[in-house]
CSV table of N, CA and C in Angstrom, one decimal:
chain,number,residue,atom,x,y,z
A,190,UNK,N,26.3,14.9,-58.0
A,190,UNK,CA,26.4,15.4,-56.6
A,190,UNK,C,24.8,16.2,-56.5
A,191,UNK,N,24.3,16.1,-55.5
A,191,UNK,CA,23.1,17.1,-55.0
A,191,UNK,C,23.5,17.8,-54.0
A,192,UNK,N,23.3,19.3,-54.3
A,192,UNK,CA,23.3,20.4,-53.3
A,192,UNK,C,21.9,20.5,-52.9
A,193,UNK,N,21.5,20.4,-51.5
A,193,UNK,CA,20.3,20.6,-51.0
A,193,UNK,C,20.0,21.7,-51.2
A,194,UNK,N,18.8,22.2,-50.6
A,194,UNK,CA,18.2,23.3,-50.5
A,194,UNK,C,17.9,23.8,-49.1
A,195,UNK,N,18.5,22.7,-48.3
A,195,UNK,CA,18.1,22.8,-47.0
A,195,UNK,C,18.9,24.0,-46.4
A,196,UNK,N,18.8,24.3,-45.1
A,196,UNK,CA,19.3,25.6,-44.3
A,196,UNK,C,20.7,25.1,-43.9
A,197,UNK,N,21.7,25.3,-45.0
A,197,UNK,CA,23.0,24.5,-44.9
A,197,UNK,C,23.9,25.6,-45.8
A,198,UNK,N,24.9,26.1,-45.2
A,198,UNK,CA,25.8,26.7,-45.8
A,198,UNK,C,27.0,26.2,-46.3
A,199,UNK,N,27.1,25.3,-45.6
A,199,UNK,CA,28.7,24.2,-46.0
A,199,UNK,C,28.2,22.8,-46.0
A,200,UNK,N,27.8,22.6,-47.4
A,200,UNK,CA,27.3,21.0,-47.7
A,200,UNK,C,28.4,20.1,-47.3
A,201,UNK,N,27.7,19.0,-46.5
A,201,UNK,CA,28.4,17.9,-46.5
A,201,UNK,C,28.0,16.7,-47.3
A,202,UNK,N,29.0,15.5,-47.4
A,202,UNK,CA,28.5,14.1,-48.0
A,202,UNK,C,29.6,13.3,-47.4
A,203,UNK,N,29.0,11.8,-47.3
A,203,UNK,CA,29.9,10.6,-47.1
A,203,UNK,C,29.9,9.7,-48.2
A,204,UNK,N,30.9,8.9,-48.1
A,204,UNK,CA,30.9,8.2,-49.5
A,204,UNK,C,31.5,6.8,-49.0
A,205,UNK,N,31.5,5.6,-49.3
A,205,UNK,CA,32.1,4.5,-49.0
A,205,UNK,C,33.4,4.4,-50.2
A,206,UNK,N,34.4,4.1,-49.9
A,206,UNK,CA,35.6,3.9,-51.0
A,206,UNK,C,35.7,2.5,-51.3
A,207,UNK,N,36.0,2.3,-52.7
A,207,UNK,CA,36.1,0.9,-53.1
A,207,UNK,C,37.9,0.6,-53.1
A,208,UNK,N,38.5,1.5,-52.5
A,208,UNK,CA,40.2,1.2,-52.2
A,208,UNK,C,40.5,1.5,-50.8
A,209,UNK,N,41.7,1.0,-50.4
A,209,UNK,CA,41.9,1.7,-49.1
A,209,UNK,C,42.1,3.0,-49.0
A,210,UNK,N,42.3,3.3,-48.0
A,210,UNK,CA,42.3,4.8,-47.3
A,210,UNK,C,43.5,5.5,-47.9
A,211,UNK,N,44.7,4.5,-47.7
A,211,UNK,CA,45.9,4.8,-47.7
A,211,UNK,C,46.3,5.0,-49.3
A,212,UNK,N,45.7,4.3,-50.4
A,212,UNK,CA,45.5,4.5,-51.7
A,212,UNK,C,44.8,5.7,-52.3
A,213,UNK,N,43.8,5.8,-51.5
A,213,UNK,CA,42.8,6.9,-52.1
A,213,UNK,C,44.0,8.3,-51.6
A,214,UNK,N,44.5,8.4,-50.5
A,214,UNK,CA,45.2,9.4,-49.9
A,214,UNK,C,46.6,9.5,-51.1
A,215,UNK,N,46.9,8.5,-51.4
A,215,UNK,CA,48.5,8.7,-52.5
A,215,UNK,C,47.8,9.1,-53.7
A,216,UNK,N,46.6,8.7,-54.2
A,216,UNK,CA,46.2,9.1,-55.4
A,216,UNK,C,45.9,10.8,-55.5
A,217,UNK,N,45.6,11.2,-54.5
A,217,UNK,CA,45.4,12.7,-54.7
A,217,UNK,C,46.8,13.6,-54.3
A,218,UNK,N,47.7,12.8,-53.6
A,218,UNK,CA,49.1,13.2,-53.6
A,218,UNK,C,49.8,13.0,-55.0
A,219,UNK,N,49.3,12.1,-55.6
A,219,UNK,CA,50.0,12.2,-56.9
A,219,UNK,C,49.2,13.1,-58.0
A,220,UNK,N,48.2,13.1,-58.0
A,220,UNK,CA,47.2,14.1,-58.7
A,220,UNK,C,47.9,15.7,-58.4
A,221,UNK,N,48.3,16.0,-57.1
A,221,UNK,CA,48.6,17.3,-56.8
A,221,UNK,C,50.0,17.8,-57.6
A,222,UNK,N,50.9,16.7,-57.8
A,222,UNK,CA,52.0,17.3,-58.7
A,222,UNK,C,51.8,17.6,-60.3
A,223,UNK,N,50.7,16.8,-60.7
A,223,UNK,CA,50.6,17.1,-62.2
A,223,UNK,C,49.4,18.1,-62.4
A,224,UNK,N,48.4,18.3,-61.5
A,224,UNK,CA,47.0,19.1,-61.6
A,224,UNK,C,47.2,20.4,-61.7
A,225,UNK,N,46.8,21.3,-62.7
A,225,UNK,CA,46.9,22.7,-62.8
A,225,UNK,C,45.6,23.3,-62.6
A,226,UNK,N,44.6,22.7,-62.7
A,226,UNK,CA,43.3,23.1,-62.3
A,226,UNK,C,42.8,23.6,-61.0
A,227,UNK,N,43.5,22.7,-60.0
A,227,UNK,CA,43.1,23.0,-58.8
A,227,UNK,C,44.2,22.8,-57.8
A,228,UNK,N,44.2,23.3,-56.7
A,228,UNK,CA,45.5,23.3,-55.7
A,228,UNK,C,45.2,22.3,-54.9
A,229,UNK,N,45.7,21.2,-54.8
A,229,UNK,CA,45.6,19.8,-53.7
A,229,UNK,C,46.7,20.1,-52.7
A,230,UNK,N,46.3,20.0,-51.6
A,230,UNK,CA,47.2,19.5,-50.4
A,230,UNK,C,47.0,18.6,-49.7
A,231,UNK,N,47.8,17.9,-49.0
A,231,UNK,CA,47.3,16.9,-47.9
A,231,UNK,C,48.0,16.9,-46.6
A,232,UNK,N,47.5,16.6,-45.7
A,232,UNK,CA,48.0,16.8,-44.2
A,232,UNK,C,47.3,15.7,-43.7
A,233,UNK,N,47.8,14.5,-43.2
A,233,UNK,CA,47.6,13.2,-42.3
A,233,UNK,C,46.5,12.7,-43.1
A,234,UNK,N,45.2,12.5,-43.0
A,234,UNK,CA,44.2,11.9,-43.7
A,234,UNK,C,43.1,13.0,-44.0
A,235,UNK,N,43.8,14.3,-44.1
A,235,UNK,CA,42.9,15.3,-44.7
A,235,UNK,C,43.3,15.9,-46.0
A,236,UNK,N,42.4,15.9,-47.0
A,236,UNK,CA,42.9,16.4,-48.2
A,236,UNK,C,42.3,17.8,-48.4
A,237,UNK,N,42.9,19.0,-49.0
A,237,UNK,CA,42.1,20.0,-49.3
A,237,UNK,C,42.2,20.4,-50.8
A,238,UNK,N,41.3,20.5,-51.6
A,238,UNK,CA,41.2,20.8,-52.6
A,238,UNK,C,40.6,22.4,-53.1
A,239,UNK,N,41.4,23.1,-53.8
A,239,UNK,CA,41.1,24.6,-53.7
A,239,UNK,C,41.0,25.1,-55.0
A,240,UNK,N,40.5,26.0,-55.3
A,240,UNK,CA,40.8,26.8,-56.6
A,240,UNK,C,41.9,27.3,-56.8
A,241,UNK,N,42.8,27.7,-57.9
A,241,UNK,CA,44.0,28.4,-57.8
A,241,UNK,C,44.0,29.8,-57.4
A,242,UNK,N,44.8,30.3,-56.9
A,242,UNK,CA,44.7,31.7,-56.2
A,242,UNK,C,44.1,32.7,-57.3
A,243,UNK,N,44.7,32.6,-58.7
A,243,UNK,CA,44.6,33.5,-59.7
A,243,UNK,C,42.9,33.4,-60.1
A,244,UNK,N,42.3,32.5,-60.2
A,244,UNK,CA,41.0,32.3,-60.4
A,244,UNK,C,40.1,32.6,-59.4
A,245,UNK,N,40.6,32.7,-58.1
A,245,UNK,CA,39.5,32.8,-56.9
A,245,UNK,C,38.9,34.0,-57.2
A,246,UNK,N,37.8,34.1,-56.5
A,246,UNK,CA,37.0,35.0,-56.1
A,246,UNK,C,36.3,35.1,-54.5
A,247,UNK,N,35.9,35.9,-54.2
A,247,UNK,CA,35.4,36.1,-52.6
A,247,UNK,C,34.6,34.8,-52.1
A,248,UNK,N,33.8,34.5,-52.8
A,248,UNK,CA,32.7,33.2,-52.7
A,248,UNK,C,33.6,31.8,-53.1
A,249,UNK,N,34.9,32.0,-53.7
A,249,UNK,CA,35.2,30.5,-54.2
A,249,UNK,C,35.1,29.4,-53.2
A,250,UNK,N,34.6,28.4,-53.3
A,250,UNK,CA,34.6,27.2,-52.1
A,250,UNK,C,36.0,26.5,-52.4
A,251,UNK,N,36.0,25.7,-51.3
A,251,UNK,CA,37.3,24.8,-51.1
A,251,UNK,C,36.2,23.5,-50.7
A,252,UNK,N,37.2,22.3,-51.2
A,252,UNK,CA,36.4,21.1,-50.8
A,252,UNK,C,37.7,20.3,-49.8
A,253,UNK,N,37.2,20.0,-48.6
A,253,UNK,CA,38.0,19.5,-47.5
A,253,UNK,C,37.4,17.9,-47.5
A,254,UNK,N,38.2,17.0,-47.5
A,254,UNK,CA,37.9,15.7,-47.6
A,254,UNK,C,38.8,14.9,-46.5
A,255,UNK,N,38.1,14.2,-45.7
A,255,UNK,CA,38.6,13.2,-44.6
A,255,UNK,C,38.4,12.0,-44.9
A,256,UNK,N,39.5,11.1,-45.4
A,256,UNK,CA,39.5,9.6,-45.7
A,256,UNK,C,40.0,8.9,-44.7
A,257,UNK,N,39.3,8.1,-44.0
A,257,UNK,CA,39.6,7.1,-42.8
A,257,UNK,C,39.2,5.7,-43.1
A,258,UNK,N,39.6,4.9,-42.4
A,258,UNK,CA,39.2,3.8,-42.1
A,258,UNK,C,38.5,3.4,-40.7
A,259,UNK,N,37.2,2.9,-41.0
A,259,UNK,CA,36.4,2.3,-39.9
A,259,UNK,C,36.2,0.8,-40.1
A,260,UNK,N,35.2,0.6,-40.1
A,260,UNK,CA,34.9,-0.9,-40.8
A,260,UNK,C,35.2,-1.0,-42.5
A,261,UNK,N,35.1,-0.1,-43.0
A,261,UNK,CA,35.7,0.0,-44.5
A,261,UNK,C,36.0,1.3,-44.6
A,262,UNK,N,36.8,1.6,-45.7
A,262,UNK,CA,37.2,3.0,-45.9
A,262,UNK,C,36.3,3.9,-46.3
A,263,UNK,N,36.3,5.1,-45.7
A,263,UNK,CA,35.2,5.9,-46.0
A,263,UNK,C,35.7,7.5,-46.1
A,264,UNK,N,34.9,8.2,-46.9
A,264,UNK,CA,35.4,9.6,-47.2
A,264,UNK,C,34.4,10.6,-46.9
A,265,UNK,N,34.8,11.5,-46.0
A,265,UNK,CA,33.8,12.5,-45.7
A,265,UNK,C,34.0,13.7,-46.1
A,266,UNK,N,33.3,14.8,-47.0
A,266,UNK,CA,33.5,15.7,-47.6
A,266,UNK,C,32.8,16.9,-47.0
A,267,UNK,N,33.4,18.1,-47.1
A,267,UNK,CA,32.8,19.3,-47.0
A,267,UNK,C,33.1,20.4,-47.7
A,268,UNK,N,32.3,21.2,-48.3
A,268,UNK,CA,32.3,22.1,-49.1
A,268,UNK,C,32.3,23.3,-48.2
A,269,UNK,N,33.2,24.3,-48.4
A,269,UNK,CA,32.9,25.9,-47.7
A,269,UNK,C,33.4,26.8,-48.1
A,270,UNK,N,33.5,28.1,-47.9
A,270,UNK,CA,34.4,29.1,-48.2
A,270,UNK,C,35.6,28.9,-48.0
A,271,UNK,N,36.6,30.0,-48.1
A,271,UNK,CA,37.8,29.7,-47.6
A,271,UNK,C,37.9,30.0,-46.2
A,272,UNK,N,38.8,29.6,-45.4
A,272,UNK,CA,38.7,30.0,-44.0
A,272,UNK,C,38.5,31.1,-43.4
A,273,UNK,N,39.3,32.1,-44.2
A,273,UNK,CA,39.0,33.7,-44.0
A,273,UNK,C,37.9,34.1,-44.0
A,274,UNK,N,37.2,33.6,-45.1
A,274,UNK,CA,35.8,34.2,-45.3
A,274,UNK,C,34.8,33.5,-44.5
A,275,UNK,N,34.9,32.3,-44.0
A,275,UNK,CA,34.2,31.6,-43.0
A,275,UNK,C,34.5,32.1,-41.6
A,276,UNK,N,35.7,32.6,-41.2
A,276,UNK,CA,36.0,33.2,-40.0
A,276,UNK,C,35.1,34.9,-40.0
A,277,UNK,N,35.3,35.2,-40.9
A,277,UNK,CA,34.5,36.9,-41.0
A,277,UNK,C,33.2,36.5,-40.5
A,278,UNK,N,32.5,35.5,-41.7
A,278,UNK,CA,31.1,35.7,-41.3
A,278,UNK,C,30.9,35.0,-40.0
A,279,UNK,N,31.6,34.1,-39.3
A,279,UNK,CA,31.6,33.4,-38.1
A,279,UNK,C,31.3,34.8,-37.1
A,280,UNK,N,32.5,35.6,-37.3
A,280,UNK,CA,32.8,36.8,-36.5
A,280,UNK,C,31.6,37.8,-36.4
A,281,UNK,N,31.2,38.1,-37.7
A,281,UNK,CA,29.7,38.6,-37.9
A,281,UNK,C,28.7,38.3,-37.3
A,282,UNK,N,28.5,37.0,-37.4
A,282,UNK,CA,27.3,36.8,-36.8
A,282,UNK,C,27.3,36.4,-35.0
A,283,UNK,N,28.5,36.4,-34.7
A,283,UNK,CA,29.0,36.7,-32.9
A,283,UNK,C,28.8,37.8,-32.6
A,284,UNK,N,29.0,38.8,-33.6
A,284,UNK,CA,28.8,40.3,-33.1
A,284,UNK,C,27.7,40.5,-33.1
A,285,UNK,N,26.6,40.1,-34.2
A,285,UNK,CA,25.1,40.4,-33.9
A,285,UNK,C,24.5,39.8,-33.2
A,286,UNK,N,25.1,38.5,-32.6
A,286,UNK,CA,24.4,37.8,-31.6
A,286,UNK,C,24.7,38.4,-30.2
A,287,UNK,N,25.9,38.9,-30.1
A,287,UNK,CA,26.0,39.6,-28.7
A,287,UNK,C,25.3,41.0,-28.6
A,288,UNK,N,25.3,41.8,-29.7
A,288,UNK,CA,24.5,43.1,-29.6
A,288,UNK,C,23.0,42.6,-29.3
A,289,UNK,N,22.5,41.7,-30.1
A,289,UNK,CA,21.3,41.6,-29.9
A,289,UNK,C,20.8,41.1,-28.3
A,290,UNK,N,21.8,40.3,-27.8
A,290,UNK,CA,21.6,39.8,-26.3
A,290,UNK,C,21.9,41.2,-25.7
A,291,UNK,N,22.7,42.1,-25.8
A,291,UNK,CA,22.5,43.2,-25.2
A,291,UNK,C,21.5,44.1,-25.3
A,292,UNK,N,21.0,44.3,-26.4
A,292,UNK,CA,19.9,44.8,-26.5
A,292,UNK,C,18.7,44.4,-25.8
A,293,UNK,N,18.6,43.0,-25.7
A,293,UNK,CA,17.5,42.4,-25.0
A,293,UNK,C,17.5,42.6,-23.6
A,294,UNK,N,18.8,42.7,-23.2
A,294,UNK,CA,19.0,43.2,-21.7
A,294,UNK,C,18.7,44.9,-21.6
A,295,UNK,N,19.1,45.5,-22.3
A,295,UNK,CA,18.7,47.0,-22.4
A,295,UNK,C,17.2,47.1,-22.3
A,296,UNK,N,16.5,46.2,-23.1
A,296,UNK,CA,15.0,46.3,-23.4
A,296,UNK,C,14.4,45.9,-21.8
A,297,UNK,N,15.0,44.9,-21.3
A,297,UNK,CA,14.6,44.4,-20.0
A,297,UNK,C,14.7,45.4,-18.9
A,298,UNK,N,16.0,45.9,-18.9
A,298,UNK,CA,16.0,47.2,-17.8
A,298,UNK,C,15.0,48.4,-18.1
A,299,UNK,N,14.7,48.5,-19.2
A,299,UNK,CA,14.1,49.8,-19.5
A,299,UNK,C,12.7,49.3,-19.1
A,300,UNK,N,12.1,48.0,-19.1
A,300,UNK,CA,11.0,47.7,-19.1
A,300,UNK,C,10.6,47.9,-17.5
A,301,UNK,N,11.8,47.3,-16.6
A,301,UNK,CA,12.0,47.5,-15.1
A,301,UNK,C,11.8,48.7,-14.7
A,302,UNK,N,12.4,49.8,-15.5
A,302,UNK,CA,12.8,51.0,-14.7
A,302,UNK,C,11.7,52.2,-15.3
A,303,UNK,N,10.5,51.3,-16.1
A,303,UNK,CA,9.6,52.4,-16.6
A,303,UNK,C,10.3,53.4,-17.7
A,304,UNK,N,11.1,53.0,-18.4
A,304,UNK,CA,11.7,53.8,-19.4
A,304,UNK,C,10.9,53.8,-20.6
A,305,UNK,N,11.3,54.4,-21.5
A,305,UNK,CA,11.0,54.3,-23.0
A,305,UNK,C,11.9,53.1,-23.6
A,306,UNK,N,11.1,52.3,-24.3
A,306,UNK,CA,11.6,51.0,-24.8
A,306,UNK,C,11.6,50.9,-26.4
A,307,UNK,N,11.3,52.0,-26.8
A,307,UNK,CA,11.4,52.3,-28.4
A,307,UNK,C,12.8,52.0,-29.0
A,308,UNK,N,14.0,52.5,-28.4
A,308,UNK,CA,15.5,52.3,-28.8
A,308,UNK,C,15.9,50.9,-28.8
A,309,UNK,N,15.5,50.2,-27.7
A,309,UNK,CA,15.9,48.8,-27.7
A,309,UNK,C,15.2,47.9,-28.4
A,310,UNK,N,13.8,48.2,-28.7
A,310,UNK,CA,13.2,47.4,-29.5
A,310,UNK,C,13.7,47.6,-31.2
A,311,UNK,N,13.8,48.8,-31.4
A,311,UNK,CA,14.5,49.2,-32.7
A,311,UNK,C,15.6,48.5,-32.9
A,312,UNK,N,16.6,48.6,-32.0
A,312,UNK,CA,18.0,47.9,-32.4
A,312,UNK,C,18.0,46.4,-32.6
A,313,UNK,N,16.8,45.8,-31.4
A,313,UNK,CA,16.7,44.4,-31.7
A,313,UNK,C,16.1,43.9,-33.0
A,314,UNK,N,15.4,45.0,-33.7
A,314,UNK,CA,14.7,44.3,-34.9
A,314,UNK,C,15.9,44.8,-36.1
A,315,UNK,N,16.5,45.8,-35.9
A,315,UNK,CA,17.7,46.0,-36.7
A,315,UNK,C,18.8,44.8,-36.9
A,316,UNK,N,19.1,44.5,-35.6
A,316,UNK,CA,20.1,43.4,-35.5
A,316,UNK,C,19.5,42.1,-36.0
A,317,UNK,N,18.0,41.9,-36.1
A,317,UNK,CA,17.6,40.6,-36.4
A,317,UNK,C,17.6,40.6,-38.0
A,318,UNK,N,17.2,41.6,-38.5
A,318,UNK,CA,17.3,41.9,-40.0
A,318,UNK,C,18.9,41.9,-40.4
A,319,UNK,N,19.7,42.4,-39.7
A,319,UNK,CA,21.0,42.1,-40.1
A,319,UNK,C,21.5,40.7,-40.1
A,320,UNK,N,20.9,39.7,-39.1
A,320,UNK,CA,21.3,38.2,-38.9
A,320,UNK,C,20.5,37.8,-40.6
A,321,UNK,N,19.4,38.3,-40.9
A,321,UNK,CA,18.8,37.5,-41.9
A,321,UNK,C,19.9,38.0,-43.3
A,322,UNK,N,20.2,39.1,-43.4
A,322,UNK,CA,21.1,39.7,-44.4
A,322,UNK,C,22.4,39.2,-44.7
A,323,UNK,N,22.9,38.8,-43.7
A,323,UNK,CA,24.2,37.8,-43.3
A,323,UNK,C,24.1,36.2,-44.1
A,324,UNK,N,22.9,35.9,-43.2
A,324,UNK,CA,22.4,34.4,-43.9
A,324,UNK,C,22.2,34.4,-45.4
A,325,UNK,N,21.4,35.3,-45.9
A,325,UNK,CA,21.2,35.4,-47.5
A,325,UNK,C,22.5,35.7,-48.0
A,326,UNK,N,23.3,36.6,-47.5
A,326,UNK,CA,24.6,36.8,-48.1
A,326,UNK,C,25.3,35.3,-48.3
A,327,UNK,N,25.6,34.7,-47.4
A,327,UNK,CA,26.1,33.4,-47.4
A,327,UNK,C,25.2,32.2,-48.4
A,328,UNK,N,24.1,32.6,-48.3
A,328,UNK,CA,23.2,31.5,-49.4
A,328,UNK,C,23.7,32.1,-50.9
A,329,UNK,N,23.5,33.4,-51.1
A,329,UNK,CA,24.0,33.9,-52.2
A,329,UNK,C,25.5,33.5,-52.7
A,330,UNK,N,26.5,33.5,-51.6
A,330,UNK,CA,27.9,33.1,-51.7
A,330,UNK,C,28.0,31.5,-52.3
A,331,UNK,N,26.9,30.8,-51.8
A,331,UNK,CA,27.2,29.2,-52.1
A,331,UNK,C,26.6,28.9,-53.4
A,332,UNK,N,25.6,30.0,-53.7
A,332,UNK,CA,25.1,29.9,-55.5
A,332,UNK,C,26.2,30.4,-56.3
A,333,UNK,N,26.8,31.5,-55.9
A,333,UNK,CA,28.1,32.2,-56.6
A,333,UNK,C,29.0,30.9,-56.9
A,334,UNK,N,29.1,30.0,-56.1
A,334,UNK,CA,30.2,28.9,-56.0
A,334,UNK,C,29.8,27.9,-56.6
A,335,UNK,N,28.5,27.4,-56.8
A,335,UNK,CA,28.0,26.2,-57.1
A,335,UNK,C,28.8,25.6,-58.4
A,336,UNK,N,29.1,26.4,-59.2
A,336,UNK,CA,29.7,25.6,-60.6
A,336,UNK,C,31.0,25.4,-60.1
A,337,UNK,N,31.9,26.2,-59.4
A,337,UNK,CA,33.1,25.5,-58.8
A,337,UNK,C,33.0,24.4,-57.7
A,338,UNK,N,31.7,24.4,-57.2
A,338,UNK,CA,31.7,22.9,-56.3
A,338,UNK,C,31.6,21.7,-56.9
A,339,UNK,N,30.8,21.9,-58.1
A,339,UNK,CA,30.5,20.8,-59.1
A,339,UNK,C,32.0,20.4,-59.8
A,340,UNK,N,32.6,21.4,-60.1
A,340,UNK,CA,34.0,21.1,-60.9
A,340,UNK,C,34.9,20.2,-59.5
A,341,UNK,N,35.0,20.9,-58.3
A,341,UNK,CA,35.6,20.1,-57.3
A,341,UNK,C,35.1,18.8,-56.9
A,342,UNK,N,33.9,18.5,-57.1
A,342,UNK,CA,33.3,17.2,-56.8
A,342,UNK,C,33.9,16.4,-58.0
A,343,UNK,N,33.6,16.8,-59.1
A,343,UNK,CA,34.0,15.6,-60.4
A,343,UNK,C,35.6,15.5,-60.2
A,344,UNK,N,36.5,16.5,-60.1
A,344,UNK,CA,38.1,16.2,-59.7
A,344,UNK,C,38.1,15.3,-58.6
A,345,UNK,N,37.3,15.1,-57.7
A,345,UNK,CA,37.7,13.9,-56.6
A,345,UNK,C,37.0,13.0,-57.2
A,346,UNK,N,35.9,12.9,-58.0
A,346,UNK,CA,35.6,11.6,-58.4
A,346,UNK,C,36.6,11.0,-59.7
A,347,UNK,N,36.9,11.7,-60.2
A,347,UNK,CA,37.8,11.4,-61.4
A,347,UNK,C,39.0,11.0,-60.7
A,348,UNK,N,39.5,11.6,-59.6
A,348,UNK,CA,40.7,11.2,-58.8
A,348,UNK,C,40.8,9.7,-58.3
A,349,UNK,N,39.7,9.6,-57.7
A,349,UNK,CA,39.0,8.2,-57.1
A,349,UNK,C,38.7,7.2,-57.9
A,350,UNK,N,38.6,7.3,-59.1
A,350,UNK,CA,37.7,6.7,-60.3
A,350,UNK,C,36.5,5.9,-59.7
A,351,UNK,N,35.6,7.1,-59.4
A,351,UNK,CA,34.4,6.6,-58.6
A,351,UNK,C,33.5,6.4,-60.2
């Protein structure tokens, strides 16, 4: 598996299967009963593979698989942090974007009213730097979980006999 250097915090992959989607889903269900190194859960055509709670750290990834039939059985995979971490990151990005927009409106109002513009510009610069810090924190988190991503991917391949 290749984890690209693109601007992607949640790597995705697609794979054609050499078995029916139902057989693939059953393989994960059987494996979930005996596997101790990963937590496997299935909901309809979705399979979630996670690191056990006692071994998790803040940046531990999970692998979300969607297995479905189109013309032929296909698997879509998505690596990502836990939903709690991802929600926190998106919330922080939303707050920074909202404050940046507010600072832009403040800057426009001050320019229109011939008021000093140093504070709105400074706040926009600080918010822009904050956005970069959040982005690079996400990249560092992905790097911290890369070894676990490979382990999750290997487990998926082993389960499907790829």
